[in-house]
Amino acid sequence: MSAFGYNNSLSQSPTARYFFRHLLSHLFTQIKKYLDHGWASHYAARPRCDTPEVSEQKPSVEIDALFSRGSRGSRSRAGMTSNMPQSGQNIAESVRTMKNKVMMPTRLESSTASIASSILQYRTIQGRTFHSEKYNTEYFAPNDDQQSASMDITHHYLTLLLDNKLFLAPLKQNIQARIWAIDFADEYPNAEVIGTDLSPIQPTWIPPNVKFELEDATDTWTWPEDTFGFIHIRYLVGAVADWNKLFEEAYSRCKPGGWVQSCEIDPTFYSDDGTVDDDYAFQTWNRLAVEGGKKLGRSFCIVEEGLQVPSIRSAGFVDVQEANYKVPVGSWAKDPKLQEIGQFLRSTMENDAEGYTIMLWNQVMGWPEDEYQVFLMSFRKALKNKRYHGYMKLRYVWAQKPEVDQTET
């Protein structure tokens, strides 16, 4: 890190560290595209087989969000300042402005595998690219840089929410077991961390103990049974048709005594004082999420419907625990920590309100196109109104696969 001016004082600030990572990753990813003449870096297009090779000594896996390009929650990006951002547009502009001010690395990793051309045949909807139709998952959010920036901000506010912890599950010290995958790999250098995604969109500049694989987490998993000591699943909102199947796959691939953790948010707006109840923009957003999810057959109201805990229990996990949060949208909360978190959550939506809604509005709901831009303007304006005390419901659930002797009894 020090070779790139990443000094100790900066590394102690999670906000500064987030932006610095965002900056480095953006620059290195662009360099990699030009050097390799295409998409490849650090991805393995895993063939479907019963016995893929797996390291027996490095037991961690990251299944980090099919949400927005698989949520590049497994990717690392960073910008340039520890000051609180005022809008998502400012964050994106900061990265564009500063990206040329960082030294190039001395070496870039070469491609590890070719990628099937069908995976790169992205769909285009009004100028935004979406995951290939190769997958069964009809995922609602784009896989382009603008949406990825929002998901990177999402990772940051979730890290702040957990007081800079990456997980809540009580992992044993010998389970060596960010951006989730990258932060996790930095913190546990003896672990092998695998991140999955639907598209090859992760950064090139990653720790040596991280790799990314093309995998649809809602399909049958290709790893052998009892492989991983920790499975981290985050932000699959709007992507999962069968939550029971998802956690059955996780249970099968988790080692006895290993842990699974699921983090999901309901992207619908709530308020305890009724301030968002009559607002056109917020209620239209809520309708898109609720009704759009029903039409897709993939719920956006995972917390409200309580989908995580029953599915995890049904799969066979034990010691199921949960933590629930009301995450403010904007800076209206009195608590300083929640104010900061709320500003970052608002920034994710300001940065790409279009990306979260364009497919739902046009392709799924079929609402009038001439009303769409009016909605976007109203929504962005409402996000900045401090009289609206909106929040979103977020839930972490973690559970353990029984030890061998427990499963036998």
XYZ file of C-alpha atoms in Angstrom:
409
model
C 0.000 0.000 0.000
C 2.752 2.438 0.927
C 4.121 2.285 -2.614
C 1.040 4.154 -3.728
C 1.045 6.764 -1.003
C -1.403 4.906 1.198
C 0.070 5.941 4.551
C -0.811 4.647 7.999
C -2.827 7.671 9.044
C -5.034 7.379 5.980
C -5.491 3.644 6.445
C -6.975 4.201 9.895
C -9.905 6.152 8.466
C -12.530 3.787 7.004
C -14.078 6.585 4.951
C -10.732 7.694 3.530
C -9.747 4.057 2.944
C -12.997 3.479 1.066
C -12.466 6.397 -1.299
C -8.797 5.614 -1.847
C -9.641 2.014 -2.784
C -12.359 3.283 -5.104
C -9.838 5.473 -6.885
C -7.119 2.826 -7.230
C -9.451 0.117 -8.442
C -11.065 2.315 -11.077
C -7.696 3.274 -12.537
C -6.232 -0.223 -12.523
C -9.365 -1.754 -14.018
C -9.275 0.665 -16.944
C -5.571 -0.025 -17.523
C -6.255 -3.752 -17.477
C -8.960 -3.446 -20.131
C -6.532 -1.823 -22.529
C -3.645 -4.195 -21.817
C -5.674 -7.373 -22.133
C -7.850 -6.237 -25.048
C -11.005 -7.488 -23.459
C -12.655 -8.908 -20.365
C -10.700 -11.559 -18.587
C -8.906 -10.511 -15.453
C -9.080 -12.860 -12.503
C -12.182 -14.685 -13.678
C -12.670 -18.350 -14.251
C -15.631 -19.345 -16.389
C -16.196 -22.415 -14.257
C -17.332 -25.484 -16.218
C -20.229 -27.283 -14.642
C -18.856 -30.494 -13.176
C -19.191 -32.538 -10.032
C -15.597 -32.396 -8.815
C -13.890 -29.048 -9.425
C -10.541 -28.489 -7.767
C -10.761 -26.800 -4.378
C -8.107 -25.906 -1.838
C -8.568 -27.881 1.376
C -6.789 -25.329 3.553
C -8.483 -22.060 2.676
C -12.151 -22.342 3.544
C -13.962 -19.081 2.786
C -16.326 -18.044 0.015
C -17.943 -14.744 -0.891
C -21.287 -14.855 -2.676
C -21.694 -11.115 -2.772
C -24.831 -9.912 -4.307
C -26.319 -10.638 -7.609
C -27.687 -7.237 -6.704
C -26.232 -4.828 -9.150
C -23.688 -6.792 -11.055
C -23.556 -9.294 -8.306
C -23.064 -6.236 -6.238
C -19.584 -5.422 -6.745
C -19.684 -5.680 -3.019
C -16.910 -8.011 -3.786
C -15.006 -5.361 -5.669
C -12.895 -2.548 -4.352
C -13.097 1.058 -5.398
C -11.958 4.204 -3.687
C -11.983 7.941 -4.123
C -10.069 10.750 -2.713
C -11.309 12.377 0.431
C -12.536 11.615 3.913
C -15.057 14.447 3.756
C -18.704 13.452 3.746
C -20.124 13.392 0.194
C -23.097 15.618 -0.521
C -24.396 13.583 -3.426
C -23.764 10.469 -5.449
C -22.904 12.638 -8.443
C -20.116 14.289 -6.444
C -18.622 10.914 -5.559
C -18.607 9.767 -9.167
C -17.173 13.088 -10.337
C -14.450 12.905 -7.696
C -13.290 9.551 -9.012
C -13.235 10.822 -12.593
C -11.252 13.906 -11.553
C -8.624 12.158 -9.443
C -8.069 8.834 -11.152
C -5.098 10.066 -13.191
C -3.188 11.245 -10.117
C -2.186 7.790 -8.871
C 0.999 5.930 -9.813
C 0.657 2.861 -11.988
C 1.475 -0.510 -10.435
C 4.626 -2.248 -11.579
C 2.769 -5.423 -12.534
C -0.735 -6.444 -13.499
C -1.961 -9.996 -13.238
C -2.638 -11.759 -16.515
C -5.852 -13.471 -17.463
C -6.468 -16.849 -15.837
C -9.174 -18.105 -18.166
C -11.140 -17.207 -21.243
C -14.736 -16.195 -20.884
C -17.593 -17.580 -22.921
C -18.693 -15.010 -25.475
C -22.345 -15.470 -24.488
C -21.583 -14.064 -21.037
C -20.329 -10.855 -22.640
C -23.430 -10.418 -24.776
C -24.961 -7.852 -22.467
C -28.448 -6.555 -22.977
C -28.829 -2.816 -23.572
C -31.861 -0.892 -22.337
C -31.915 2.831 -23.121
C -28.154 3.049 -23.066
C -27.613 0.954 -19.907
C -26.088 -2.532 -20.028
C -27.519 -5.504 -18.136
C -26.331 -9.051 -17.470
C -26.367 -11.542 -20.319
C -29.537 -13.514 -21.033
C -27.388 -16.643 -20.627
C -28.511 -16.789 -17.005
C -31.924 -17.753 -15.723
C -31.828 -14.790 -13.355
C -33.793 -11.853 -14.793
C -31.854 -9.335 -12.767
C -33.312 -5.844 -12.656
C -30.212 -3.648 -12.232
C -27.475 -2.754 -14.746
C -23.908 -4.059 -14.672
C -22.198 -0.849 -15.785
C -19.833 1.483 -13.956
C -22.504 3.873 -12.722
C -24.460 1.136 -10.976
C -21.265 -0.423 -9.665
C -20.299 2.868 -8.039
C -23.602 2.828 -6.161
C -22.945 -0.693 -4.946
C -19.471 0.287 -3.775
C -21.040 3.069 -1.722
C -23.495 0.494 -0.391
C -20.619 -1.627 0.874
C -19.195 1.391 2.651
C -22.370 2.308 4.532
C -22.871 -1.325 5.547
C -19.338 -1.386 6.936
C -20.072 1.791 8.909
C -23.314 0.246 10.165
C -21.373 -2.686 11.633
C -18.722 -0.400 13.168
C -16.186 -1.400 10.515
C -16.768 -5.123 10.976
C -17.184 -7.282 7.902
C -19.432 -9.910 9.471
C -21.452 -10.718 12.590
C -21.103 -14.504 12.547
C -18.820 -15.726 15.392
C -16.116 -17.274 13.246
C -13.430 -19.304 14.952
C -9.915 -17.916 14.786
C -8.717 -20.933 12.828
C -11.280 -20.292 10.086
C -8.953 -17.988 8.282
C -11.415 -17.323 6.864
C -15.148 -5.775 0.312
C -15.526 -4.764 -1.584
C -16.433 -7.296 0.858
C -14.268 -10.064 -0.535
C -11.264 -7.787 -0.901
C -11.521 -6.296 2.586
C -12.068 -9.771 4.001
C -9.021 -11.091 2.169
C -6.925 -8.206 3.470
C -8.015 -8.923 7.030
C -7.551 -12.701 6.716
C -4.526 -13.174 4.436
C -4.381 -16.941 5.048
C -7.870 -17.485 3.645
C -8.834 -18.173 0.068
C -11.736 -15.892 -0.782
C -13.913 -16.549 -3.812
C -16.286 -13.897 -5.122
C -19.002 -14.726 -7.625
C -20.832 -12.590 -10.132
C -22.891 -12.829 -13.290
C -20.526 -10.631 -15.310
C -16.725 -10.185 -15.382
C -16.799 -6.716 -13.878
C -14.597 -6.966 -10.817
C -11.367 -4.979 -10.381
C -7.963 -6.153 -11.474
C -6.108 -4.859 -8.430
C -6.948 -7.413 -5.740
C -5.163 -9.300 -2.947
C -3.450 -12.536 -4.026
C -5.823 -14.648 -1.919
C -8.934 -13.463 -3.806
C -10.352 -14.784 -7.038
C -13.633 -14.141 -8.801
C -15.704 -16.703 -10.663
C -18.685 -16.429 -12.958
C -21.507 -18.150 -11.132
C -25.243 -17.686 -10.703
C -25.892 -18.082 -6.982
C -29.559 -18.817 -7.658
C -28.643 -21.857 -9.761
C -27.048 -25.140 -8.646
C -23.661 -24.360 -7.138
C -20.677 -26.004 -8.810
C -18.426 -26.508 -5.791
C -18.306 -29.880 -4.004
C -20.016 -30.454 -0.674
C -18.424 -29.340 2.605
C -16.045 -26.902 0.921
C -16.341 -23.565 2.702
C -15.921 -22.410 6.281
C -17.870 -19.184 5.754
C -20.427 -18.239 3.107
C -21.387 -14.576 2.903
C -24.527 -13.721 0.922
C -25.536 -10.094 0.508
C -28.012 -7.974 -1.439
C -29.799 -10.612 -3.479
C -32.897 -8.441 -3.291
C -34.988 -8.835 -6.431
C -32.866 -11.743 -7.664
C -34.042 -14.904 -5.874
C -37.120 -16.885 -6.872
C -36.553 -19.712 -4.366
C -34.891 -18.773 -1.079
C -35.146 -22.333 0.224
C -33.072 -23.613 -2.696
C -30.487 -20.868 -2.216
C -29.787 -21.814 1.385
C -29.969 -25.533 0.637
C -27.106 -24.980 -1.798
C -25.247 -22.972 0.837
C -25.802 -25.686 3.448
C -24.497 -28.386 1.137
C -21.298 -26.471 0.348
C -20.674 -25.267 3.900
C -18.335 -27.369 6.052
C -19.723 -28.864 9.277
C -19.204 -26.196 11.908
C -19.012 -23.481 9.237
C -21.209 -20.405 9.056
C -23.494 -18.661 6.605
C -24.420 -14.992 6.802
C -27.162 -13.242 4.843
C -27.631 -9.476 4.596
C -30.723 -8.097 2.868
C -32.510 -4.766 2.710
C -36.043 -3.839 1.724
C -35.569 -0.978 -0.766
C -38.995 0.411 0.124
C -39.329 3.620 2.132
C -40.838 3.593 5.622
C -41.328 6.411 8.130
C -42.508 6.287 11.734
C -44.002 9.780 11.520
C -45.808 9.301 8.197
C -43.717 11.877 6.346
C -43.156 9.666 3.289
C -46.651 8.205 3.141
C -48.161 10.812 0.821
C -45.125 11.693 -1.255
C -45.570 10.855 -4.932
C -41.943 9.951 -5.602
C -41.442 7.671 -2.594
C -44.739 5.889 -3.054
C -44.072 5.390 -6.763
C -40.675 3.931 -5.858
C -42.381 1.619 -3.368
C -44.909 0.488 -5.969
C -42.099 -0.315 -8.397
C -40.413 -2.507 -5.803
C -43.507 -4.290 -4.503
C -45.453 -4.755 -7.741
C -42.358 -5.204 -9.894
C -41.097 -7.949 -7.602
C -44.400 -9.778 -7.853
C -44.319 -9.650 -11.650
C -40.729 -10.873 -11.732
C -41.467 -13.597 -9.194
C -38.550 -12.324 -7.086
C -39.453 -10.351 -3.989
C -37.961 -6.991 -3.091
C -39.503 -7.135 0.399
C -37.313 -9.835 1.909
C -37.194 -8.319 5.392
C -40.894 -7.476 5.590
C -41.826 -10.957 4.351
C -39.323 -12.627 6.686
C -37.766 -14.833 4.018
C -34.260 -15.308 5.408
C -34.745 -17.042 8.766
C -37.273 -19.744 7.720
C -35.224 -20.642 4.642
C -32.004 -20.868 6.642
C -33.644 -23.049 9.299
C -35.297 -25.240 6.681
C -31.927 -25.892 5.044
C -30.639 -27.369 8.312
C -28.599 -24.555 9.838
C -28.721 -24.145 13.624
C -27.988 -21.373 16.127
C -29.824 -18.929 13.873
C -29.390 -15.318 14.963
C -30.443 -12.007 13.488
C -29.852 -8.283 13.816
C -32.369 -5.733 12.540
C -31.739 -2.123 11.575
C -33.706 0.904 10.489
C -31.311 2.606 8.081
C -32.140 6.296 7.540
C -32.131 7.722 4.031
C -30.452 11.115 4.238
C -29.040 13.099 7.138
C -32.205 13.641 9.173
C -31.278 11.287 12.053
C -30.010 12.885 15.282
C -27.322 10.273 15.908
C -24.043 11.283 14.148
C -23.289 7.725 13.061
C -26.739 7.314 11.517
C -26.421 10.719 9.847
C -23.260 9.557 8.096
C -24.765 6.209 7.129
C -27.912 7.934 5.887
C -25.940 10.255 3.639
C -24.164 7.330 2.014
C -27.412 5.397 1.540
C -28.963 8.470 -0.065
C -25.884 8.804 -2.283
C -26.357 5.289 -3.662
C -29.783 6.294 -4.943
C -28.841 9.786 -6.100
C -25.955 8.336 -8.057
C -28.108 5.887 -10.003
C -31.830 6.239 -9.424
C -32.229 5.409 -13.103
C -30.302 2.159 -12.826
C -32.483 0.888 -9.994
C -35.731 1.695 -11.797
C -35.365 1.761 -15.580
C -36.012 -1.934 -16.228
C -38.780 -2.148 -13.642
C -40.534 0.922 -15.047
C -40.298 0.098 -18.745
C -39.892 -3.649 -19.216
C -41.626 -5.023 -16.123
C -44.418 -2.591 -15.274
C -44.826 -1.033 -18.723
C -45.608 2.390 -17.304
C -45.736 5.486 -19.601
C -42.270 6.476 -20.765
C -43.103 10.186 -20.768
C -43.707 10.044 -17.013
C -40.395 8.396 -16.191
C -38.164 11.478 -16.251
C -40.732 13.382 -14.179
C -40.571 10.614 -11.598
C -36.755 10.674 -11.517
C -36.666 14.435 -10.970
C -39.286 14.207 -8.224
C -37.452 11.334 -6.571
C -34.080 13.085 -6.482
C -35.719 16.201 -5.076
C -37.501 14.203 -2.377
C -34.250 12.513 -1.336
C -32.786 15.906 -0.412
C -35.811 17.066 1.583
C -34.946 16.802 5.287
C -38.615 17.003 6.219
C -38.966 13.441 4.972
C -37.804 10.995 7.639
C -37.579 7.898 5.498
C -35.689 4.738 6.322
C -35.249 1.233 4.973
C -35.388 -2.059 6.854
C -32.223 -4.140 6.857
C -31.603 -7.544 8.397
C -28.498 -9.631 9.014
C -29.034 -13.336 9.689
C -26.241 -15.764 10.508
C -26.309 -19.459 11.372
C -24.063 -22.494 11.714
C -24.002 -25.846 9.990
C -23.979 -28.505 12.743
C -20.728 -30.259 13.526
C -20.406 -33.819 12.227
C -21.293 -35.435 15.544
C -24.375 -33.223 15.824
C -25.589 -34.110 12.335
C -25.148 -37.819 13.035
C -27.200 -37.664 16.226
